PDB file of C-alpha atoms in Angstrom:
ATOM      1  CA  MET A1314       0.052   0.012  -0.176  1.00 46.00           C
ATOM      2  CA  ALA A1315       1.368   3.461  -0.942  1.00 52.00           C
ATOM      3  CA  ASP A1316       2.201   5.950   1.855  1.00 51.00           C
ATOM      4  CA  ILE A1317      -0.448   8.666   2.050  1.00 53.00           C
ATOM      5  CA  ARG A1318       2.242  11.356   2.121  1.00 51.00           C
ATOM      6  CA  THR A1319       3.096  10.666  -1.244  1.00 54.00           C
ATOM      7  CA  HIS A1320      -0.422  11.687  -2.587  1.00 54.00           C
ATOM      8  CA  ASP A1321      -0.703  14.740  -0.397  1.00 53.00           C
ATOM      9  CA  PRO A1322       0.482  17.530  -2.501  1.00 53.00           C
ATOM     10  CA  LEU A1323       0.845  20.052   0.337  1.00 54.00           C
ATOM     11  CA  GLY A1324       2.368  17.387   2.784  1.00 53.00           C
ATOM     12  CA  ARG A1325       0.279  18.106   5.707  1.00 54.00           C
ATOM     13  CA  SER A1326      -1.294  14.676   6.299  1.00 52.00           C
ATOM     14  CA  ASP A1327       0.543  12.253   8.606  1.00 54.00           C
ATOM     15  CA  GLY A1328      -1.586   9.500   7.289  1.00 52.00           C
ATOM     16  CA  ARG A1329      -4.225   9.045  10.185  1.00 52.00           C
ATOM     17  CA  PRO A1330      -7.857   9.631   9.301  1.00 52.00           C
ATOM     18  CA  GLY A1331      -9.144  13.181   9.942  1.00 51.00           C
ATOM     19  CA  SER A1332      -5.509  14.380  10.402  1.00 49.00           C
ATOM     20  CA  SER A1333      -4.316  17.697   8.605  1.00 49.00           C
ATOM     21  CA  GLN A1334      -1.069  18.253  10.351  1.00 47.00           C
ATOM     22  CA  ALA A1335       2.349  16.973   9.328  1.00 45.00           C
ATOM     23  CA  GLY A1336       3.624  15.165  12.478  1.00 45.00           C
ATOM     24  CA  GLY A1337       1.416  16.560  15.337  1.00 46.00           C
ATOM     25  CA  SER A1338      -0.375  19.598  16.726  1.00 48.00           C
ATOM     26  CA  SER A1339       2.392  22.184  15.556  1.00 50.00           C
ATOM     27  CA  GLY A1340       1.918  23.710  12.138  1.00 53.00           C
ATOM     28  CA  GLY A1341      -0.480  25.839   9.807  1.00 57.00           C
ATOM     29  CA  GLY A1342      -3.786  24.079  10.451  1.00 67.00           C
ATOM     30  CA  ALA A1343      -4.353  25.703  14.013  1.00 75.00           C
ATOM     31  CA  GLY A1344      -3.582  29.121  12.552  1.00 86.00           C
ATOM     32  CA  VAL A1345      -6.188  28.637   9.730  1.00 90.00           C
ATOM     33  CA  THR A1346      -8.700  27.440  12.453  1.00 91.00           C
ATOM     34  CA  ASP A1347      -7.701  30.463  14.716  1.00 90.00           C
ATOM     35  CA  GLN A1348      -7.967  32.798  11.892  1.00 92.00           C
ATOM     36  CA  ALA A1349     -11.478  31.469  10.895  1.00 91.00           C
ATOM     37  CA  ARG A1350     -12.864  31.660  14.524  1.00 92.00           C
ATOM     38  CA  GLU A1351     -11.363  35.478  14.553  1.00 93.00           C
ATOM     39  CA  THR A1352     -12.864  36.156  11.323  1.00 93.00           C
ATOM     40  CA  LEU A1353     -16.480  34.806  12.456  1.00 93.00           C
ATOM     41  CA  ARG A1354     -16.038  36.557  15.539  1.00 92.00           C
ATOM     42  CA  ASP A1355     -15.334  39.866  13.822  1.00 93.00           C
ATOM     43  CA  ALA A1356     -18.328  39.462  11.516  1.00 93.00           C
ATOM     44  CA  THR A1357     -20.628  38.612  14.209  1.00 93.00           C
ATOM     45  CA  SER A1358     -19.716  41.623  16.270  1.00 92.00           C
ATOM     46  CA  ARG A1359     -19.872  44.025  13.134  1.00 93.00           C
ATOM     47  CA  ALA A1360     -23.573  42.402  12.488  1.00 93.00           C
ATOM     48  CA  SER A1361     -24.446  43.065  16.194  1.00 92.00           C
ATOM     49  CA  ASP A1362     -23.091  46.533  15.897  1.00 93.00           C
ATOM     50  CA  ALA A1363     -25.196  47.159  12.612  1.00 93.00           C
ATOM     51  CA  TRP A1364     -28.228  45.775  14.304  1.00 93.00           C
ATOM     52  CA  ASP A1365     -27.926  48.103  17.320  1.00 93.00           C
ATOM     53  CA  SER A1366     -27.441  51.038  15.093  1.00 93.00           C
ATOM     54  CA  ALA A1367     -30.400  50.223  12.855  1.00 93.00           C
ATOM     55  CA  SER A1368     -32.568  49.578  15.993  1.00 94.00           C
ATOM     56  CA  GLU A1369     -31.422  53.064  17.584  1.00 94.00           C
ATOM     57  CA  TYR A1370     -32.066  54.932  14.351  1.00 93.00           C
ATOM     58  CA  GLY A1371     -35.494  53.206  13.858  1.00 93.00           C
ATOM     59  CA  SER A1372     -36.539  54.159  17.472  1.00 94.00           C
ATOM     60  CA  ARG A1373     -35.274  57.828  17.069  1.00 94.00           C
ATOM     61  CA  TYR A1374     -37.322  57.932  13.792  1.00 92.00           C
ATOM     62  CA  TYR A1375     -40.282  56.534  15.317  1.00 92.00           C
ATOM     63  CA  ARG A1376     -40.046  59.125  18.458  1.00 92.00           C
ATOM     64  CA  GLN A1377     -39.683  61.925  15.982  1.00 91.00           C
ATOM     65  CA  GLY A1378     -42.722  60.990  13.781  1.00 87.00           C
ATOM     66  CA  SER A1379     -44.818  60.513  16.844  1.00 87.00           C
ATOM     67  CA  ARG A1380     -44.205  63.964  17.982  1.00 87.00           C
ATOM     68  CA  ALA A1381     -44.617  65.485  14.555  1.00 83.00           C
ATOM     69  CA  ILE A1382     -47.850  63.713  14.071  1.00 80.00           C
ATOM     70  CA  GLY A1383     -48.910  64.286  17.852  1.00 81.00           C
ATOM     71  CA  GLY A1384     -48.663  68.228  17.179  1.00 80.00           C
ATOM     72  CA  VAL A1385     -51.102  68.018  14.155  1.00 82.00           C
ATOM     73  CA  ASP A1386     -54.608  69.019  14.804  1.00 85.00           C
ATOM     74  CA  SER A1387     -57.445  66.840  13.480  1.00 85.00           C
ATOM     75  CA  GLY A1388     -58.552  69.686  10.888  1.00 89.00           C
ATOM     76  CA  THR A1389     -55.072  69.460   9.173  1.00 88.00           C
ATOM     77  CA  MET A1390     -54.999  65.609   9.422  1.00 87.00           C
ATOM     78  CA  THR A1391     -58.412  65.594   7.536  1.00 91.00           C
ATOM     79  CA  GLY A1392     -57.388  68.083   4.949  1.00 93.00           C
ATOM     80  CA  LEU A1393     -54.188  65.889   4.322  1.00 91.00           C
ATOM     81  CA  PHE A1394     -56.265  62.688   4.167  1.00 94.00           C
ATOM     82  CA  ILE A1395     -58.683  64.251   1.631  1.00 97.00           C
ATOM     83  CA  ALA A1396     -55.986  65.726  -0.486  1.00 97.00           C
ATOM     84  CA  GLY A1397     -54.391  62.350  -0.666  1.00 96.00           C
ATOM     85  CA  ALA A1398     -57.706  60.734  -1.826  1.00 97.00           C
ATOM     86  CA  ILE A1399     -58.206  63.143  -4.431  1.00 97.00           C
ATOM     87  CA  GLY A1400     -54.774  62.811  -5.596  1.00 95.00           C
ATOM     88  CA  PHE A1401     -55.261  58.950  -5.718  1.00 93.00           C
ATOM     89  CA  GLY A1402     -58.501  59.220  -7.518  1.00 91.00           C
ATOM     90  CA  LEU A1403     -57.087  61.617 -10.189  1.00 91.00           C
ATOM     91  CA  GLY A1404     -54.131  59.165 -10.772  1.00 87.00           C
ATOM     92  CA  TRP A1405     -56.516  56.214 -10.947  1.00 85.00           C
ATOM     93  CA  LEU A1406     -58.804  57.952 -13.523  1.00 86.00           C
ATOM     94  CA  VAL A1407     -55.683  58.984 -15.855  1.00 82.00           C
ATOM     95  CA  PHE A1408     -53.748  55.797 -15.543  1.00 78.00           C
ATOM     96  CA  GLY A1409     -55.879  53.094 -14.191  1.00 73.00           C
ATOM     97  CA  GLN A1410     -59.035  52.966 -16.276  1.00 64.00           C
ATOM     98  CA  GLU A1411     -59.406  51.462 -19.717  1.00 61.00           C
ATOM     99  CA  SER A1412     -60.264  54.045 -22.250  1.00 56.00           C
ATOM    100  CA  ARG A1413     -63.066  53.916 -24.813  1.00 58.00           C
ATOM    101  CA  SER A1414     -60.928  52.691 -27.511  1.00 60.00           C
ATOM    102  CA  GLY A1415     -59.874  49.778 -25.468  1.00 58.00           C
ATOM    103  CA  ASP A1416     -56.285  50.769 -24.925  1.00 60.00           C
ATOM    104  CA  TYR A1417     -54.935  51.817 -21.568  1.00 62.00           C
ATOM    105  CA  VAL A1418     -53.616  55.400 -21.335  1.00 61.00           C
ATOM    106  CA  SER A1419     -50.260  54.227 -19.733  1.00 62.00           C
ATOM    107  CA  ARG A1420     -49.676  51.823 -22.337  1.00 67.00           C
ATOM    108  CA  ARG A1421     -49.970  54.545 -25.119  1.00 65.00           C
ATOM    109  CA  MET A1422     -47.730  56.726 -23.136  1.00 66.00           C
ATOM    110  CA  SER A1423     -45.143  53.969 -22.837  1.00 67.00           C
ATOM    111  CA  ALA A1424     -45.455  53.214 -26.710  1.00 65.00           C
ATOM    112  CA  SER A1425     -45.134  57.047 -27.391  1.00 61.00           C
ATOM    113  CA  SER A1426     -41.854  57.230 -25.427  1.00 64.00           C
ATOM    114  CA  GLU A1427     -40.374  54.285 -27.006  1.00 66.00           C
ATOM    115  CA  HIS A1428     -41.030  55.774 -30.649  1.00 61.00           C
ATOM    116  CA  ARG A1429     -39.193  58.812 -29.787  1.00 54.00           C
ATOM    117  CA  ARG A1430     -35.844  57.092 -29.142  1.00 51.00           C
TER     118      ARG A1430
END
């Protein structure tokens, strides 16, 4: 039977199953494992910091929005709601309904912009 070291191009195996070190525990394999662990620790630390930061920004924006909405009286909110409903309705009338000719306005607008190129 051939020696496993002759088939190991990097010369790291000592021939035992599951071994990756040449002759014992000293060598480059432990360094690679430590480097992988350190990289994983750094990645999880950065992910945790990013999550904390996003959570902090979200909480801050929520508080600012709550204060802004809390200071608006009911008449102003009603006016904004009605203006939004009117804008939605106009947009639906222009772009959402089928015209009498059976063609959609948005398709005609899209087709006309393609012809100009």
